[in-house]
Amino acid sequence: MDIWNFQTQLTRRLTFWSLASIAFGLPILTLNPFWRGVGIQFIAWGVIDLLIAIIGAAAMKRRKARLTPDELTAAAPKETANLKRILLINTGLDVLYIAGGIALILTLGTNDVGWQGHGWGIIIQGGFLFFFDLFHTQKLR
């Protein structure tokens, strides 16, 4: 496996998800308060994920540009280990995001459907990212 191509594919997939989240979130902003909460979360997470993808791709290109072809090959194990560590940390954070969404539903959401929507939006986004990060971690084995 070429870690550089793997990272490119990963950032493309994250970019696609972020743009899809934004595209889905925008039209549901006009619906009832529950869906408005979901839409706000989809847009916010989509923007953040898009920034992460852009910054990650740019950082990888800078690292790659500094290396000769032989150095690219030699750097691959370290690059793989670093990416795997980041994905594992993110997988743990994703669990916290999901828990935060559940907590939001069970607290502020008990009396407000808008907050329930925010909670569900966080759960959906965190759930996707959990499987996204876990899937890519497993592909690095």
CSV table of N, CA and C in Angstrom, one decimal:
chain,number,residue,atom,x,y,z
A,1,MET,N,0.8,-1.2,0.0
A,1,MET,CA,0.0,0.0,0.0
A,1,MET,C,0.9,1.2,0.0
A,2,ASP,N,0.5,2.2,-0.8
A,2,ASP,CA,1.2,3.5,-0.9
A,2,ASP,C,0.5,4.4,0.1
A,3,ILE,N,1.2,4.8,1.2
A,3,ILE,CA,0.6,5.6,2.2
A,3,ILE,C,0.2,7.0,1.7
A,4,TRP,N,1.0,7.5,0.7
A,4,TRP,CA,0.7,8.8,0.2
A,4,TRP,C,-0.7,8.8,-0.6
A,5,ASN,N,-0.9,7.7,-1.4
A,5,ASN,CA,-2.1,7.6,-2.1
A,5,ASN,C,-3.3,7.3,-1.1
A,6,PHE,N,-3.0,6.6,-0.1
A,6,PHE,CA,-4.0,6.3,0.9
A,6,PHE,C,-4.5,7.5,1.6
A,7,GLN,N,-3.5,8.4,1.9
A,7,GLN,CA,-3.9,9.7,2.6
A,7,GLN,C,-4.7,10.6,1.6
A,8,THR,N,-4.3,10.5,0.3
A,8,THR,CA,-5.1,11.3,-0.7
A,8,THR,C,-6.5,10.8,-0.8
A,9,GLN,N,-6.7,9.5,-0.8
A,9,GLN,CA,-8.0,8.9,-0.9
A,9,GLN,C,-8.8,9.3,0.4
A,10,LEU,N,-8.2,9.2,1.6
A,10,LEU,CA,-8.8,9.5,2.8
A,10,LEU,C,-9.3,10.9,2.8
A,11,THR,N,-8.5,11.9,2.4
A,11,THR,CA,-8.9,13.3,2.4
A,11,THR,C,-10.0,13.5,1.4
A,12,ARG,N,-10.0,12.8,0.3
A,12,ARG,CA,-11.1,12.9,-0.7
A,12,ARG,C,-12.4,12.4,-0.2
A,13,ARG,N,-12.3,11.3,0.5
A,13,ARG,CA,-13.6,10.8,1.1
A,13,ARG,C,-14.1,11.7,2.2
A,14,LEU,N,-13.2,12.3,3.0
A,14,LEU,CA,-13.7,13.2,4.0
A,14,LEU,C,-14.2,14.5,3.4
A,15,THR,N,-13.6,14.9,2.3
A,15,THR,CA,-14.1,16.1,1.6
A,15,THR,C,-15.5,15.8,1.0
A,16,PHE,N,-15.7,14.6,0.5
A,16,PHE,CA,-17.0,14.2,-0.1
A,16,PHE,C,-18.1,14.3,1.0
A,17,TRP,N,-17.7,13.6,2.2
A,17,TRP,CA,-18.7,13.6,3.3
A,17,TRP,C,-19.0,15.0,3.8
A,18,SER,N,-18.0,15.8,3.9
A,18,SER,CA,-18.2,17.2,4.4
A,18,SER,C,-19.1,18.0,3.5
A,19,LEU,N,-18.9,17.9,2.2
A,19,LEU,CA,-19.7,18.6,1.2
A,19,LEU,C,-21.2,18.0,1.2
A,20,ALA,N,-21.3,16.7,1.3
A,20,ALA,CA,-22.6,16.1,1.4
A,20,ALA,C,-23.4,16.5,2.7
A,21,SER,N,-22.6,16.6,3.8
A,21,SER,CA,-23.3,17.1,5.0
A,21,SER,C,-23.8,18.5,4.9
A,22,ILE,N,-23.0,19.4,4.3
A,22,ILE,CA,-23.4,20.8,4.1
A,22,ILE,C,-24.6,20.8,3.2
A,23,ALA,N,-24.5,20.1,2.1
A,23,ALA,CA,-25.6,20.1,1.1
A,23,ALA,C,-26.9,19.6,1.7
A,24,PHE,N,-26.8,18.6,2.6
A,24,PHE,CA,-28.0,18.0,3.2
A,24,PHE,C,-28.5,19.0,4.3
A,25,GLY,N,-27.6,19.6,5.0
A,25,GLY,CA,-28.0,20.5,6.1
A,25,GLY,C,-28.6,21.8,5.7
A,26,LEU,N,-28.2,22.3,4.6
A,26,LEU,CA,-28.8,23.6,4.1
A,26,LEU,C,-30.3,23.6,3.9
A,27,PRO,N,-30.9,22.7,3.2
A,27,PRO,CA,-32.3,22.7,2.9
A,27,PRO,C,-33.2,22.4,4.1
A,28,ILE,N,-32.6,21.6,5.1
A,28,ILE,CA,-33.5,21.3,6.2
A,28,ILE,C,-33.5,22.4,7.3
A,29,LEU,N,-32.7,23.4,7.1
A,29,LEU,CA,-32.7,24.6,8.0
A,29,LEU,C,-34.1,25.2,8.0
A,30,THR,N,-34.8,25.1,7.0
A,30,THR,CA,-36.1,25.7,6.8
A,30,THR,C,-37.3,24.9,7.4
A,31,LEU,N,-37.0,23.7,7.9
A,31,LEU,CA,-38.0,22.9,8.5
A,31,LEU,C,-38.3,23.2,9.9
A,32,ASN,N,-38.9,22.3,10.6
A,32,ASN,CA,-39.3,22.6,12.0
A,32,ASN,C,-38.0,22.6,12.9
A,33,PRO,N,-38.1,23.0,14.2
A,33,PRO,CA,-36.9,23.2,15.0
A,33,PRO,C,-36.1,22.0,15.2
A,34,PHE,N,-36.7,20.8,15.2
A,34,PHE,CA,-35.9,19.6,15.3
A,34,PHE,C,-34.9,19.5,14.1
A,35,TRP,N,-35.5,19.6,12.9
A,35,TRP,CA,-34.6,19.5,11.7
A,35,TRP,C,-33.7,20.6,11.5
A,36,ARG,N,-34.1,21.8,12.0
A,36,ARG,CA,-33.2,22.9,12.0
A,36,ARG,C,-31.9,22.6,12.8
A,37,GLY,N,-32.1,22.0,14.0
A,37,GLY,CA,-31.0,21.6,14.9
A,37,GLY,C,-30.1,20.6,14.2
A,38,VAL,N,-30.7,19.6,13.5
A,38,VAL,CA,-29.9,18.6,12.8
A,38,VAL,C,-29.2,19.3,11.6
A,39,GLY,N,-29.8,20.2,10.9
A,39,GLY,CA,-29.2,20.9,9.8
A,39,GLY,C,-28.0,21.8,10.2
A,40,ILE,N,-28.2,22.5,11.3
A,40,ILE,CA,-27.1,23.3,11.9
A,40,ILE,C,-25.9,22.4,12.2
A,41,GLN,N,-26.1,21.3,12.8
A,41,GLN,CA,-25.0,20.4,13.1
A,41,GLN,C,-24.4,19.8,11.9
A,42,PHE,N,-25.2,19.5,10.9
A,42,PHE,CA,-24.6,18.9,9.6
A,42,PHE,C,-23.7,20.0,8.9
A,43,ILE,N,-24.2,21.2,8.9
A,43,ILE,CA,-23.4,22.3,8.3
A,43,ILE,C,-22.1,22.6,9.1
A,44,ALA,N,-22.3,22.7,10.4
A,44,ALA,CA,-21.1,23.0,11.2
A,44,ALA,C,-20.0,21.9,11.1
A,45,TRP,N,-20.5,20.6,11.3
A,45,TRP,CA,-19.5,19.5,11.2
A,45,TRP,C,-19.0,19.4,9.7
A,46,GLY,N,-19.8,19.7,8.7
A,46,GLY,CA,-19.3,19.6,7.4
A,46,GLY,C,-18.2,20.7,7.1
A,47,VAL,N,-18.4,21.9,7.6
A,47,VAL,CA,-17.4,22.9,7.5
A,47,VAL,C,-16.1,22.5,8.2
A,48,ILE,N,-16.2,22.0,9.4
A,48,ILE,CA,-15.0,21.6,10.2
A,48,ILE,C,-14.3,20.5,9.5
A,49,ASP,N,-15.1,19.4,9.0
A,49,ASP,CA,-14.5,18.3,8.3
A,49,ASP,C,-13.8,18.8,7.0
A,50,LEU,N,-14.4,19.7,6.3
A,50,LEU,CA,-13.8,20.2,5.1
A,50,LEU,C,-12.5,20.9,5.4
A,51,LEU,N,-12.4,21.7,6.5
A,51,LEU,CA,-11.2,22.4,6.9
A,51,LEU,C,-10.1,21.3,7.2
A,52,ILE,N,-10.5,20.3,8.0
A,52,ILE,CA,-9.6,19.2,8.3
A,52,ILE,C,-9.0,18.6,7.1
A,53,ALA,N,-9.9,18.3,6.1
A,53,ALA,CA,-9.4,17.6,4.9
A,53,ALA,C,-8.5,18.5,4.1
A,54,ILE,N,-8.8,19.8,4.0
A,54,ILE,CA,-8.0,20.7,3.2
A,54,ILE,C,-6.6,20.9,3.9
A,55,ILE,N,-6.6,21.1,5.2
A,55,ILE,CA,-5.4,21.3,6.0
A,55,ILE,C,-4.5,20.0,5.9
A,56,GLY,N,-5.2,18.9,6.1
A,56,GLY,CA,-4.5,17.6,6.1
A,56,GLY,C,-3.8,17.3,4.7
A,57,ALA,N,-4.6,17.6,3.6
A,57,ALA,CA,-4.0,17.4,2.3
A,57,ALA,C,-2.9,18.3,2.0
A,58,ALA,N,-3.0,19.6,2.5
A,58,ALA,CA,-1.9,20.5,2.2
A,58,ALA,C,-0.7,20.1,3.0
A,59,ALA,N,-0.8,19.7,4.3
A,59,ALA,CA,0.3,19.3,5.1
A,59,ALA,C,1.0,18.0,4.5
A,60,MET,N,0.2,17.1,4.0
A,60,MET,CA,0.8,15.9,3.4
A,60,MET,C,1.6,16.3,2.1
A,61,LYS,N,1.0,17.2,1.3
A,61,LYS,CA,1.7,17.6,0.1
A,61,LYS,C,3.0,18.3,0.4
A,62,ARG,N,3.0,19.1,1.5
A,62,ARG,CA,4.3,19.8,1.9
A,62,ARG,C,5.3,18.7,2.4
A,63,ARG,N,4.9,17.8,3.2
A,63,ARG,CA,5.8,16.7,3.7
A,63,ARG,C,6.4,15.9,2.5
A,64,LYS,N,5.5,15.6,1.6
A,64,LYS,CA,5.9,14.8,0.4
A,64,LYS,C,6.8,15.6,-0.5
A,65,ALA,N,6.6,16.9,-0.7
A,65,ALA,CA,7.4,17.7,-1.6
A,65,ALA,C,8.8,17.8,-1.1
A,66,ARG,N,9.0,17.7,0.2
A,66,ARG,CA,10.4,17.9,0.7
A,66,ARG,C,11.2,16.6,0.6
A,67,LEU,N,10.6,15.5,0.1
A,67,LEU,CA,11.3,14.2,0.1
A,67,LEU,C,11.7,13.8,-1.3
A,68,THR,N,12.8,13.2,-1.5
A,68,THR,CA,13.2,12.5,-2.7
A,68,THR,C,12.4,11.2,-2.9
A,69,PRO,N,12.4,10.6,-4.0
A,69,PRO,CA,11.7,9.3,-4.2
A,69,PRO,C,12.2,8.3,-3.2
A,70,ASP,N,13.5,8.2,-2.9
A,70,ASP,CA,14.0,7.2,-2.0
A,70,ASP,C,13.5,7.6,-0.6
A,71,GLU,N,13.5,8.9,-0.2
A,71,GLU,CA,13.1,9.3,1.1
A,71,GLU,C,11.6,9.0,1.3
A,72,LEU,N,10.8,9.2,0.2
A,72,LEU,CA,9.4,8.9,0.3
A,72,LEU,C,9.2,7.4,0.7
A,73,THR,N,9.9,6.5,0.2
A,73,THR,CA,9.8,5.1,0.5
A,73,THR,C,10.2,4.9,2.0
A,74,ALA,N,11.3,5.5,2.3
A,74,ALA,CA,11.8,5.3,3.7
A,74,ALA,C,10.9,6.0,4.8
A,75,ALA,N,10.2,7.0,4.4
A,75,ALA,CA,9.3,7.7,5.3
A,75,ALA,C,8.0,7.0,5.5
A,76,ALA,N,7.7,6.1,4.6
A,76,ALA,CA,6.3,5.5,4.6
A,76,ALA,C,6.0,4.8,5.9
A,77,PRO,N,6.8,4.1,6.5
A,77,PRO,CA,6.4,3.4,7.8
A,77,PRO,C,6.1,4.5,8.9
A,78,LYS,N,6.9,5.5,9.0
A,78,LYS,CA,6.6,6.5,10.0
A,78,LYS,C,5.3,7.3,9.7
A,79,GLU,N,5.1,7.6,8.4
A,79,GLU,CA,3.9,8.3,8.0
A,79,GLU,C,2.7,7.4,8.3
A,80,THR,N,2.8,6.1,8.0
A,80,THR,CA,1.7,5.2,8.3
A,80,THR,C,1.4,5.1,9.8
A,81,ALA,N,2.5,5.0,10.6
A,81,ALA,CA,2.3,5.0,12.1
A,81,ALA,C,1.6,6.3,12.6
A,82,ASN,N,2.1,7.4,12.1
A,82,ASN,CA,1.5,8.7,12.5
A,82,ASN,C,0.0,8.8,12.2
A,83,LEU,N,-0.3,8.4,10.9
A,83,LEU,CA,-1.7,8.4,10.5
A,83,LEU,C,-2.6,7.5,11.3
A,84,LYS,N,-2.0,6.3,11.6
A,84,LYS,CA,-2.8,5.3,12.4
A,84,LYS,C,-3.1,5.9,13.8
A,85,ARG,N,-2.1,6.5,14.4
A,85,ARG,CA,-2.2,7.1,15.7
A,85,ARG,C,-3.3,8.2,15.7
A,86,ILE,N,-3.3,9.0,14.7
A,86,ILE,CA,-4.2,10.1,14.6
A,86,ILE,C,-5.6,9.5,14.4
A,87,LEU,N,-5.8,8.5,13.6
A,87,LEU,CA,-7.1,7.9,13.4
A,87,LEU,C,-7.6,7.2,14.7
A,88,LEU,N,-6.7,6.6,15.4
A,88,LEU,CA,-7.1,6.0,16.7
A,88,LEU,C,-7.6,7.0,17.7
A,89,ILE,N,-6.8,8.1,17.8
A,89,ILE,CA,-7.2,9.2,18.7
A,89,ILE,C,-8.6,9.7,18.3
A,90,ASN,N,-8.8,9.9,17.0
A,90,ASN,CA,-10.0,10.4,16.5
A,90,ASN,C,-11.2,9.5,16.7
A,91,THR,N,-10.9,8.2,16.6
A,91,THR,CA,-12.0,7.2,16.9
A,91,THR,C,-12.4,7.3,18.4
A,92,GLY,N,-11.5,7.5,19.3
A,92,GLY,CA,-11.9,7.7,20.7
A,92,GLY,C,-12.7,9.0,20.9
A,93,LEU,N,-12.2,10.1,20.2
A,93,LEU,CA,-13.0,11.3,20.2
A,93,LEU,C,-14.4,11.2,19.7
A,94,ASP,N,-14.5,10.4,18.6
A,94,ASP,CA,-15.8,10.2,18.0
A,94,ASP,C,-16.8,9.6,19.0
A,95,VAL,N,-16.3,8.7,19.9
A,95,VAL,CA,-17.2,8.1,20.9
A,95,VAL,C,-17.6,9.2,21.9
A,96,LEU,N,-16.7,10.1,22.2
A,96,LEU,CA,-17.1,11.2,23.1
A,96,LEU,C,-18.1,12.2,22.4
A,97,TYR,N,-18.0,12.4,21.1
A,97,TYR,CA,-19.0,13.2,20.4
A,97,TYR,C,-20.4,12.6,20.5
A,98,ILE,N,-20.4,11.3,20.2
A,98,ILE,CA,-21.7,10.5,20.3
A,98,ILE,C,-22.3,10.7,21.7
A,99,ALA,N,-21.4,10.4,22.7
A,99,ALA,CA,-21.9,10.6,24.1
A,99,ALA,C,-22.4,12.0,24.4
A,100,GLY,N,-21.7,13.0,23.8
A,100,GLY,CA,-22.1,14.4,24.0
A,100,GLY,C,-23.5,14.6,23.4
A,101,GLY,N,-23.7,14.0,22.2
A,101,GLY,CA,-25.0,14.2,21.5
A,101,GLY,C,-26.1,13.5,22.4
A,102,ILE,N,-25.8,12.3,22.9
A,102,ILE,CA,-26.8,11.7,23.8
A,102,ILE,C,-27.1,12.5,25.0
A,103,ALA,N,-26.0,13.0,25.6
A,103,ALA,CA,-26.2,13.9,26.8
A,103,ALA,C,-27.0,15.1,26.5
A,104,LEU,N,-26.8,15.7,25.3
A,104,LEU,CA,-27.6,16.9,25.0
A,104,LEU,C,-29.1,16.5,24.8
A,105,ILE,N,-29.4,15.4,24.2
A,105,ILE,CA,-30.8,15.0,24.1
A,105,ILE,C,-31.4,14.8,25.5
A,106,LEU,N,-30.6,14.1,26.4
A,106,LEU,CA,-31.2,13.8,27.7
A,106,LEU,C,-31.2,15.0,28.7
A,107,THR,N,-30.6,16.1,28.3
A,107,THR,CA,-30.6,17.3,29.2
A,107,THR,C,-31.4,18.4,28.6
A,108,LEU,N,-30.8,19.2,27.8
A,108,LEU,CA,-31.6,20.3,27.1
A,108,LEU,C,-32.7,19.8,26.2
A,109,GLY,N,-32.5,18.6,25.6
A,109,GLY,CA,-33.4,18.1,24.7
A,109,GLY,C,-34.7,17.6,25.3
A,110,THR,N,-34.7,17.4,26.6
A,110,THR,CA,-36.0,16.9,27.3
A,110,THR,C,-37.1,17.8,27.1
A,111,ASN,N,-36.9,19.1,27.0
A,111,ASN,CA,-37.9,20.1,26.9
A,111,ASN,C,-37.9,20.9,25.6
A,112,ASP,N,-37.0,20.6,24.7
A,112,ASP,CA,-36.8,21.4,23.5
A,112,ASP,C,-36.4,20.5,22.4
A,113,VAL,N,-37.3,20.4,21.4
A,113,VAL,CA,-37.1,19.6,20.2
A,113,VAL,C,-35.9,20.1,19.4
A,114,GLY,N,-35.7,21.4,19.4
A,114,GLY,CA,-34.5,22.0,18.7
A,114,GLY,C,-33.2,21.4,19.2
A,115,TRP,N,-33.1,21.3,20.6
A,115,TRP,CA,-31.9,20.7,21.2
A,115,TRP,C,-31.8,19.2,20.9
A,116,GLN,N,-33.0,18.5,20.8
A,116,GLN,CA,-33.0,17.1,20.4
A,116,GLN,C,-32.4,17.0,19.0
A,117,GLY,N,-32.8,17.9,18.1
A,117,GLY,CA,-32.2,17.9,16.7
A,117,GLY,C,-30.7,18.1,16.7
A,118,HIS,N,-30.2,19.0,17.6
A,118,HIS,CA,-28.8,19.2,17.7
A,118,HIS,C,-28.1,17.9,18.2
A,119,GLY,N,-28.7,17.3,19.2
A,119,GLY,CA,-28.2,16.1,19.7
A,119,GLY,C,-28.1,15.0,18.7
A,120,TRP,N,-29.2,14.8,17.9
A,120,TRP,CA,-29.2,13.8,16.9
A,120,TRP,C,-28.2,14.1,15.8
A,121,GLY,N,-28.1,15.4,15.4
A,121,GLY,CA,-27.1,15.8,14.4
A,121,GLY,C,-25.7,15.4,14.8
A,122,ILE,N,-25.4,15.6,16.1
A,122,ILE,CA,-24.1,15.3,16.7
A,122,ILE,C,-23.9,13.8,16.6
A,123,ILE,N,-24.9,13.0,17.0
A,123,ILE,CA,-24.8,11.6,17.1
A,123,ILE,C,-24.5,11.0,15.7
A,124,ILE,N,-25.3,11.6,14.7
A,124,ILE,CA,-25.1,11.1,13.3
A,124,ILE,C,-23.7,11.4,12.8
A,125,GLN,N,-23.3,12.6,13.0
A,125,GLN,CA,-21.9,13.0,12.5
A,125,GLN,C,-20.8,12.3,13.3
A,126,GLY,N,-20.9,12.2,14.6
A,126,GLY,CA,-20.0,11.4,15.3
A,126,GLY,C,-20.0,10.0,15.0
A,127,GLY,N,-21.2,9.4,14.7
A,127,GLY,CA,-21.2,8.0,14.3
A,127,GLY,C,-20.6,7.7,13.0
A,128,PHE,N,-20.8,8.6,12.0
A,128,PHE,CA,-20.2,8.5,10.8
A,128,PHE,C,-18.7,8.5,10.9
A,129,LEU,N,-18.2,9.5,11.6
A,129,LEU,CA,-16.7,9.7,11.8
A,129,LEU,C,-16.1,8.5,12.6
A,130,PHE,N,-16.9,7.9,13.5
A,130,PHE,CA,-16.4,6.8,14.2
A,130,PHE,C,-16.1,5.6,13.2
A,131,PHE,N,-17.1,5.3,12.4
A,131,PHE,CA,-16.9,4.2,11.4
A,131,PHE,C,-15.8,4.6,10.3
A,132,PHE,N,-15.8,5.9,9.9
A,132,PHE,CA,-14.9,6.4,9.0
A,132,PHE,C,-13.4,6.2,9.5
A,133,ASP,N,-13.2,6.7,10.7
A,133,ASP,CA,-11.8,6.6,11.3
A,133,ASP,C,-11.5,5.1,11.6
A,134,LEU,N,-12.4,4.3,12.1
A,134,LEU,CA,-12.1,2.9,12.4
A,134,LEU,C,-11.8,2.2,11.1
A,135,PHE,N,-12.6,2.4,10.1
A,135,PHE,CA,-12.4,1.7,8.8
A,135,PHE,C,-11.0,2.0,8.2
A,136,HIS,N,-10.6,3.3,8.3
A,136,HIS,CA,-9.3,3.7,7.7
A,136,HIS,C,-8.2,3.1,8.6
A,137,THR,N,-8.4,3.1,9.9
A,137,THR,CA,-7.4,2.5,10.8
A,137,THR,C,-7.2,1.0,10.5
A,138,GLN,N,-8.3,0.3,10.2
A,138,GLN,CA,-8.2,-1.1,9.9
A,138,GLN,C,-7.5,-1.3,8.5
A,139,LYS,N,-7.7,-0.4,7.6
A,139,LYS,CA,-7.1,-0.5,6.3
A,139,LYS,C,-5.6,-0.3,6.4
A,140,LEU,N,-5.1,0.3,7.5
A,140,LEU,CA,-3.7,0.5,7.6
A,140,LEU,C,-2.9,-0.7,8.2
A,141,ARG,N,-3.6,-1.7,8.6
A,141,ARG,CA,-3.0,-2.9,9.2
A,141,ARG,C,-2.3,-3.7,8.2
